[in-house]
Short mmCIF file of C-alpha atoms in Angstrom, two decimals:
data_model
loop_
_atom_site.label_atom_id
_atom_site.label_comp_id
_atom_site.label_asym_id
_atom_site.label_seq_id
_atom_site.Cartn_x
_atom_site.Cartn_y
_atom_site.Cartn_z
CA UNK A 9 0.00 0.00 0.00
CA UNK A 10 1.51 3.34 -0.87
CA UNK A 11 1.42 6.63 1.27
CA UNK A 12 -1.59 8.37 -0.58
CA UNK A 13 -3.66 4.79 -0.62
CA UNK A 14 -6.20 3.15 1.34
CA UNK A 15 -7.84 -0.63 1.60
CA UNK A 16 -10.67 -1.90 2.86
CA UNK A 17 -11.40 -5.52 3.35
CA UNK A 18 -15.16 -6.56 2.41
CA UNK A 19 -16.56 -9.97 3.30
CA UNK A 20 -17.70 -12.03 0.79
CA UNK A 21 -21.63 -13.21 1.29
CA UNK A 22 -24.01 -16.09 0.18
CA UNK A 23 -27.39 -14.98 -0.50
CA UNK A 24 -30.06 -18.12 0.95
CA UNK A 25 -32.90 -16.38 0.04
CA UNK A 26 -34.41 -13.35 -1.11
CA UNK A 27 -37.59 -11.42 -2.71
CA UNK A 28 -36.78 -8.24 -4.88
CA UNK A 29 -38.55 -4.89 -4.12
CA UNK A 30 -38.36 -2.59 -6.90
CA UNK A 31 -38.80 1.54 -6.06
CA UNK A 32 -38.00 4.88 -8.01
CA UNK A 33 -35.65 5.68 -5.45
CA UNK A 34 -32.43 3.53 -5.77
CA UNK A 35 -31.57 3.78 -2.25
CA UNK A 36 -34.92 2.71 -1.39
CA UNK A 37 -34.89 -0.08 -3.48
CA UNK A 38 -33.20 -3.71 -3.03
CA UNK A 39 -34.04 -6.90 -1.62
CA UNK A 40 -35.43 -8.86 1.93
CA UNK A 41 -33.54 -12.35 2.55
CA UNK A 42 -31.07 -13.85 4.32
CA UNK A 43 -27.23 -15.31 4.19
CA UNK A 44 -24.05 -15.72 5.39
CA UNK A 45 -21.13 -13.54 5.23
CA UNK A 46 -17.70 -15.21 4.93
CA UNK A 47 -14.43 -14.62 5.86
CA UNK A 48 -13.23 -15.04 2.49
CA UNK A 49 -13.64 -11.74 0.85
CA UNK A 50 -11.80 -9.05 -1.66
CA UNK A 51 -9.40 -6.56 -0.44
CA UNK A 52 -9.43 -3.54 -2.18
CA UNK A 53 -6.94 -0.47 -2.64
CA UNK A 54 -7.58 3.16 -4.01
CA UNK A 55 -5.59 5.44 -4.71
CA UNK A 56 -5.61 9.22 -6.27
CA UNK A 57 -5.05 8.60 -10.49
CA UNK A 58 -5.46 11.37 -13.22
CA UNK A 59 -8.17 8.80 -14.90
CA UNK A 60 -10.10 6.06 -13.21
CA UNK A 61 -9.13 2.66 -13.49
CA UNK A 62 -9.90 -0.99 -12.20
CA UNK A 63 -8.33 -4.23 -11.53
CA UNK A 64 -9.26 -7.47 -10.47
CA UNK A 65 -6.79 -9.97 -9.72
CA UNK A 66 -4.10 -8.16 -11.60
CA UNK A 67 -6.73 -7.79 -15.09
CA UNK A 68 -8.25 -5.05 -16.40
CA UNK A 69 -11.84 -5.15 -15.56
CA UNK A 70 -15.02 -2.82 -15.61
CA UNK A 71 -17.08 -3.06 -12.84
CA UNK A 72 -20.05 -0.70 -12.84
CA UNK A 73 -20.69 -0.19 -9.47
CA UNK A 74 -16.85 0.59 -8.80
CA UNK A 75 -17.36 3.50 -11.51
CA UNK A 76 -20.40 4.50 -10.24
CA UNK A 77 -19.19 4.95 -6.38
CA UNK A 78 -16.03 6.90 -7.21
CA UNK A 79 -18.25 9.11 -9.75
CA UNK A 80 -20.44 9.75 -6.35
CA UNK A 81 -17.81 10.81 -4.58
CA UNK A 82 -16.43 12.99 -7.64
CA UNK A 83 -13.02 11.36 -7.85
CA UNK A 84 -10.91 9.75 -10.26
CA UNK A 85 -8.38 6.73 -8.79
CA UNK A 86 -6.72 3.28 -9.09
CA UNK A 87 -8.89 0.48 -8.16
CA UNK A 88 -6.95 -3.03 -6.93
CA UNK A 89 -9.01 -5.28 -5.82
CA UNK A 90 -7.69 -9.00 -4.98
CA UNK A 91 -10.10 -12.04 -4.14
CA UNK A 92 -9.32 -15.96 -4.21
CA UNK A 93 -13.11 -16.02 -4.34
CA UNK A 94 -14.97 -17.18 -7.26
CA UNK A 95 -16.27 -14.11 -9.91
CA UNK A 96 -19.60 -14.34 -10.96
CA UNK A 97 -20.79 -17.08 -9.08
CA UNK A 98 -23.00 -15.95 -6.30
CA UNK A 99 -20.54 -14.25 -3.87
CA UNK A 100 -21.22 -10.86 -4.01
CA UNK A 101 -17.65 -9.75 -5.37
CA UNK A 102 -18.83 -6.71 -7.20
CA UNK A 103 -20.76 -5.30 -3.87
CA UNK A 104 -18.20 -6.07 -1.70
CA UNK A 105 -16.32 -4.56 -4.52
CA UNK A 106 -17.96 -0.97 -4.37
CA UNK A 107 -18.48 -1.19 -0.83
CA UNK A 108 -14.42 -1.58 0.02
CA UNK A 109 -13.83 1.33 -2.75
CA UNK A 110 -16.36 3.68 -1.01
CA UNK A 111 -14.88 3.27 2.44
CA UNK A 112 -10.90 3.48 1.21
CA UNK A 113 -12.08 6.19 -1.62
CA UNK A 114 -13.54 8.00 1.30
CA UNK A 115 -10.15 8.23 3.26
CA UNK A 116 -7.47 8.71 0.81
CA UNK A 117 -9.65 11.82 -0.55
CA UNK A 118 -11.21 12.50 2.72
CA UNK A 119 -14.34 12.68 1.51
CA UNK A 120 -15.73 13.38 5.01
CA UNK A 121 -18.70 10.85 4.71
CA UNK A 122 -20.30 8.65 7.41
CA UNK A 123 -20.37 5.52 7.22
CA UNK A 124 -23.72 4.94 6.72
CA UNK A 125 -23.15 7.24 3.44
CA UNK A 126 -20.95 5.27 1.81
CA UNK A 127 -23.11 1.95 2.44
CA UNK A 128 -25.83 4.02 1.15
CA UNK A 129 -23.70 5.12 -2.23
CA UNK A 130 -22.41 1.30 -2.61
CA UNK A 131 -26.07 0.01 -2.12
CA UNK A 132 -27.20 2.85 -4.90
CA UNK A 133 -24.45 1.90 -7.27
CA UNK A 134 -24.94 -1.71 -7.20
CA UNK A 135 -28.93 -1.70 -7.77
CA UNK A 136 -28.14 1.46 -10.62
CA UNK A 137 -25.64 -1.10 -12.22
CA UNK A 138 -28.39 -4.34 -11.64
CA UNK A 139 -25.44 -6.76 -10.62
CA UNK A 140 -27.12 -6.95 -7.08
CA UNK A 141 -29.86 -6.05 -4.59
CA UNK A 142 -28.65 -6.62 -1.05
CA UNK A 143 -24.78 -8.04 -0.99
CA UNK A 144 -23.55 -4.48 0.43
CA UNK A 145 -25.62 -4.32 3.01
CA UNK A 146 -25.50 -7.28 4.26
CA UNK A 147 -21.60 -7.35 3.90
CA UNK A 148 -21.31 -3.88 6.00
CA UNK A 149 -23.52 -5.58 9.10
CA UNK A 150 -21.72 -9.30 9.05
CA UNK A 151 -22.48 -12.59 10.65
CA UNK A 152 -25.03 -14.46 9.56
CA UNK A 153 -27.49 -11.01 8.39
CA UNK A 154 -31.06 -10.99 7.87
CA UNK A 155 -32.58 -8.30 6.01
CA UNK A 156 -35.79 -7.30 7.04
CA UNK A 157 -36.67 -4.57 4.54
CA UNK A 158 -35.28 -3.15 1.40
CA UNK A 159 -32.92 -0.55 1.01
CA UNK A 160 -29.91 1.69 2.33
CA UNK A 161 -29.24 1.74 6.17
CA UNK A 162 -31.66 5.00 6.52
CA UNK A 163 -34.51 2.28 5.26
CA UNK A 164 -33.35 -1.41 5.54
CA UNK A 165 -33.85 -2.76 8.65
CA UNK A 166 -31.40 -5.37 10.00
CA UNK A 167 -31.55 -8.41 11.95
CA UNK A 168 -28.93 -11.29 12.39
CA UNK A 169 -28.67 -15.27 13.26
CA UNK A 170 -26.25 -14.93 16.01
CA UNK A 171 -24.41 -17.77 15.56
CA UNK A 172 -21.33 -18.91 13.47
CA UNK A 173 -19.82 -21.61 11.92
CA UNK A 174 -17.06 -23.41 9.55
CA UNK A 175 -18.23 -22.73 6.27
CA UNK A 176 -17.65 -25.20 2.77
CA UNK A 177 -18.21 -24.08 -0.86
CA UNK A 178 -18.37 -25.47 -4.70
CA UNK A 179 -18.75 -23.74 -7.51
CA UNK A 180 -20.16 -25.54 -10.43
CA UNK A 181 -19.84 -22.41 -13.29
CA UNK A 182 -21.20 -19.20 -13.30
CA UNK A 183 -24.74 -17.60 -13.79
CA UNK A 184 -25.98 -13.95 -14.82
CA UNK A 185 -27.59 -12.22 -11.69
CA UNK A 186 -28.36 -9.39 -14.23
CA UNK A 187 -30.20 -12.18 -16.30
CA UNK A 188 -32.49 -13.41 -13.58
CA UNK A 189 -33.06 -10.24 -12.19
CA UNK A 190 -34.32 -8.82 -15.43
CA UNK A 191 -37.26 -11.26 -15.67
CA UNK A 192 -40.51 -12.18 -13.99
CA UNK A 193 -39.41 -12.31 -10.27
CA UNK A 194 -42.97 -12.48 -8.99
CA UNK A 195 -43.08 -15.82 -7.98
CA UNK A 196 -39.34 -15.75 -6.08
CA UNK A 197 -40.22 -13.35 -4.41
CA UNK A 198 -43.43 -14.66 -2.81
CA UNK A 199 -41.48 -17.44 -1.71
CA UNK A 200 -38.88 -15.21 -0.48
CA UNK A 201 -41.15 -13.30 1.26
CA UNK A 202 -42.49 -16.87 3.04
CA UNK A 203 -39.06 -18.10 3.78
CA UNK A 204 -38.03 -14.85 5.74
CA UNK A 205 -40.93 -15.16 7.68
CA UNK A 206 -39.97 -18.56 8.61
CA UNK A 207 -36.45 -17.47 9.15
CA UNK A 208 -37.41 -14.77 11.83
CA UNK A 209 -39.97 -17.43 14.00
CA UNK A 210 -36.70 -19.26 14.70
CA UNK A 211 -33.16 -17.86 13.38
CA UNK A 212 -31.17 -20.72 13.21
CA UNK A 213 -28.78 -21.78 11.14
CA UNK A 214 -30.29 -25.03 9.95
CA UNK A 215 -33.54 -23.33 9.68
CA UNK A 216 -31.86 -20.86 7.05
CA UNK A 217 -30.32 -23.64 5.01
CA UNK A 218 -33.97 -25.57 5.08
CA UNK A 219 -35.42 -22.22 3.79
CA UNK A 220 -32.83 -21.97 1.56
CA UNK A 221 -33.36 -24.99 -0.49
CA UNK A 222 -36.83 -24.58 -0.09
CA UNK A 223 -36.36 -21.14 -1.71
CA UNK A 224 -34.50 -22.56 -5.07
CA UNK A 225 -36.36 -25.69 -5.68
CA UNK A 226 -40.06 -23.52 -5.14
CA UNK A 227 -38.55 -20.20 -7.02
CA UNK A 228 -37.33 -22.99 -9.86
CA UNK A 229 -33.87 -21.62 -9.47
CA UNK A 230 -32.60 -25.25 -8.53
CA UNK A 231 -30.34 -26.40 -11.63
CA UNK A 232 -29.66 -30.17 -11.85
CA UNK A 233 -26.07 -29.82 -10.75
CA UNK A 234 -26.79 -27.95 -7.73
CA UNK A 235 -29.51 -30.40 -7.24
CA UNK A 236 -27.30 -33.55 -7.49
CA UNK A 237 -24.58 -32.49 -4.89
CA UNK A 238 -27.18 -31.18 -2.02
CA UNK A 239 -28.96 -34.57 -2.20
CA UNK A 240 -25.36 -36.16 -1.15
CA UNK A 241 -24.75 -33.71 1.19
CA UNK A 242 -28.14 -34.52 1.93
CA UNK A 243 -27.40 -38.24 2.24
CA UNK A 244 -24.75 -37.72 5.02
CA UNK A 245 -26.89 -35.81 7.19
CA UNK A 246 -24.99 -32.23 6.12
CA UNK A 247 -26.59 -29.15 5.92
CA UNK A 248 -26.20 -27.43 1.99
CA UNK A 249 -27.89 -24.67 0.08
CA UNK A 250 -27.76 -22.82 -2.97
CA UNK A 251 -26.10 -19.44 -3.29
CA UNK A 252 -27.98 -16.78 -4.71
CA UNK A 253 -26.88 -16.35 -8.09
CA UNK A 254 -24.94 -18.18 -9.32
CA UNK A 255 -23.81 -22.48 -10.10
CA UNK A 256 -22.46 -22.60 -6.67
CA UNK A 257 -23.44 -24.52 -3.30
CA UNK A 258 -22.68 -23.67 0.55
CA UNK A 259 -22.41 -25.82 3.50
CA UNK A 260 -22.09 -25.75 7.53
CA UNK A 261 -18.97 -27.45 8.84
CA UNK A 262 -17.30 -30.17 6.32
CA UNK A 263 -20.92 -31.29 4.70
CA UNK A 264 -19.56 -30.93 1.15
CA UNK A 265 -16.48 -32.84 2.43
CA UNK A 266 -18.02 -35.56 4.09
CA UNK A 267 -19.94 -36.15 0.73
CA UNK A 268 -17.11 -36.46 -1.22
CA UNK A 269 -16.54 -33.57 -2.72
CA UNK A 270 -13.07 -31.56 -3.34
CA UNK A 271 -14.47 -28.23 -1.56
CA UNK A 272 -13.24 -24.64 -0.10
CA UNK A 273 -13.51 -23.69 3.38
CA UNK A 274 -13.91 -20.62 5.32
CA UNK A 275 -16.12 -19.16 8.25
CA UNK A 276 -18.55 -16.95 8.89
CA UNK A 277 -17.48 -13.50 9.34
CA UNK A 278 -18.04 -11.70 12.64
CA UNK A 279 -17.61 -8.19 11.67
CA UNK A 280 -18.33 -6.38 8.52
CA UNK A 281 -16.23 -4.48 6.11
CA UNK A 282 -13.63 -3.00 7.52
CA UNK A 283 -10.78 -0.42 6.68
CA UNK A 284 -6.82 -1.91 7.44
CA UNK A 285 -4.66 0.09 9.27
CA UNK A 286 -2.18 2.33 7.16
#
């Protein structure tokens, strides 16, 4: 990290469930669910440039929300951000993306905002650029985050399993969240709806992973993949779900292990995003 930088390290996050609530106000707008936050995540530096640019695990890339935060905060700047987490398969990467450039952005220009601000400007950017609905916010909260309503922190209220646990994930491929998004989500999100209601009569972890399957197999968001390797998790008594978007399933402890299969590992993460010390 150079003298004039910042970073910020963002959890990455699992989506179980969710329903999608549209509004004409961005920051108003977003999603109700529940997931996990993990302590896997992407670290990212900024730092003051004469033109904006962005990479991603040493490569050029493009991420929309990134441009949109720093254009909130009227500055131009180098973008780093590393991850060993998979892109584009349901981990919330370009949120936790925005969110980490909003909260180093916001110190090596000294932007002066709260931190509730910059949640609110990575929420905004991320819905504006349709590559997610509630990632940010629940990666600013951590733990195991349940969100209650839609929206920024001034209008999304927050609630939490408090518990925590060794975490296992396979990704099978990836899967457009812009795609899904942009059709009919009527029907996921009256499930999603029913599954958070579920979720808050008795916050438990297994209860989230139940409503979690429950979610993709009755929102028809269960692919055949997915569906094989939860049935052996299944099978040996694990607990497994779906992430939310993408080809990719998440366990408690060692389920996908147990099963057979060649998986990562992390944990939940207790905290949300954070800033490192310079």
């Amino acid at each position: 990290m150079t003298d004039d930088s910042s970073r910020a390290f963002v959890p990455g996050h699992v989506t179980g469930f969710f329903s999608v609530h549209e509004a004409d106000d961005p920051e108003q707008a977003g999603s109700r669910g529940a997931g996990l936050t993990l302590s896997e995540g992407v670290t990212v530096e900024v730092e003051p440039a004469v033109e904006t640019s962005m990479q991603l695990n040493d490569e050029p890339a493009a991420i929309e929300a990134v441009t949109r935060v720093l254009g909130d905060l009227g500055v131009e700047a180098r973008v780093t951000a590393t991850t060993d987490l998979p892109i584009g398969a349901g981990f919330g990467v370009s949120g936790a993306a925005a969110l980490g450039t909003a909260l180093a952005a916001n110190r090596t220009f000294d932007c002066g905002r709260s931190e509730n601000e910059l949640v609110t400007i990575a929420h905004t950017a991320e819905v504006e650029a349709g590559t997610g609905l509630g990632d940010v916010v629940a990666q600013a909260r951590g733990g195991v985050p349940i969100r209650l309503d839609p929206g920024a922190p001034e209008y999304g209220r927050m609630d939490g399993v408090p518990a925590r646990s060794r975490v296992e994930y396979l990704t099978l491929g990836e899967r457009s969240t812009e795609e899904v998004l942009a059709g009919n989500t009527d029907r996921l999100s009256e499930v999603g709806v029913d599954m958070l209601v579920r979720l808050v009569e008795k916050p438990t972890l297994p209860t989230l992973l139940a409503s979690s399957r429950k979610f993709a197999r009755e929102a028809d968001l269960l692919t055949p993949g997915v569906e094989d390797v939860l049935e052996d998790v299944a099978d040996e008594g694990g607990e497994a779900a779906m992430a939310m978007l993408g080809e990719t399933i998440f366990a408690l402890g060692n389920g996908l292990t147990r099963a057979g299969y060649d998986a990562e590992a992390c944990e939940v993460h207790p905290t949300g995003a954070t800033l490192e010390m310079d």
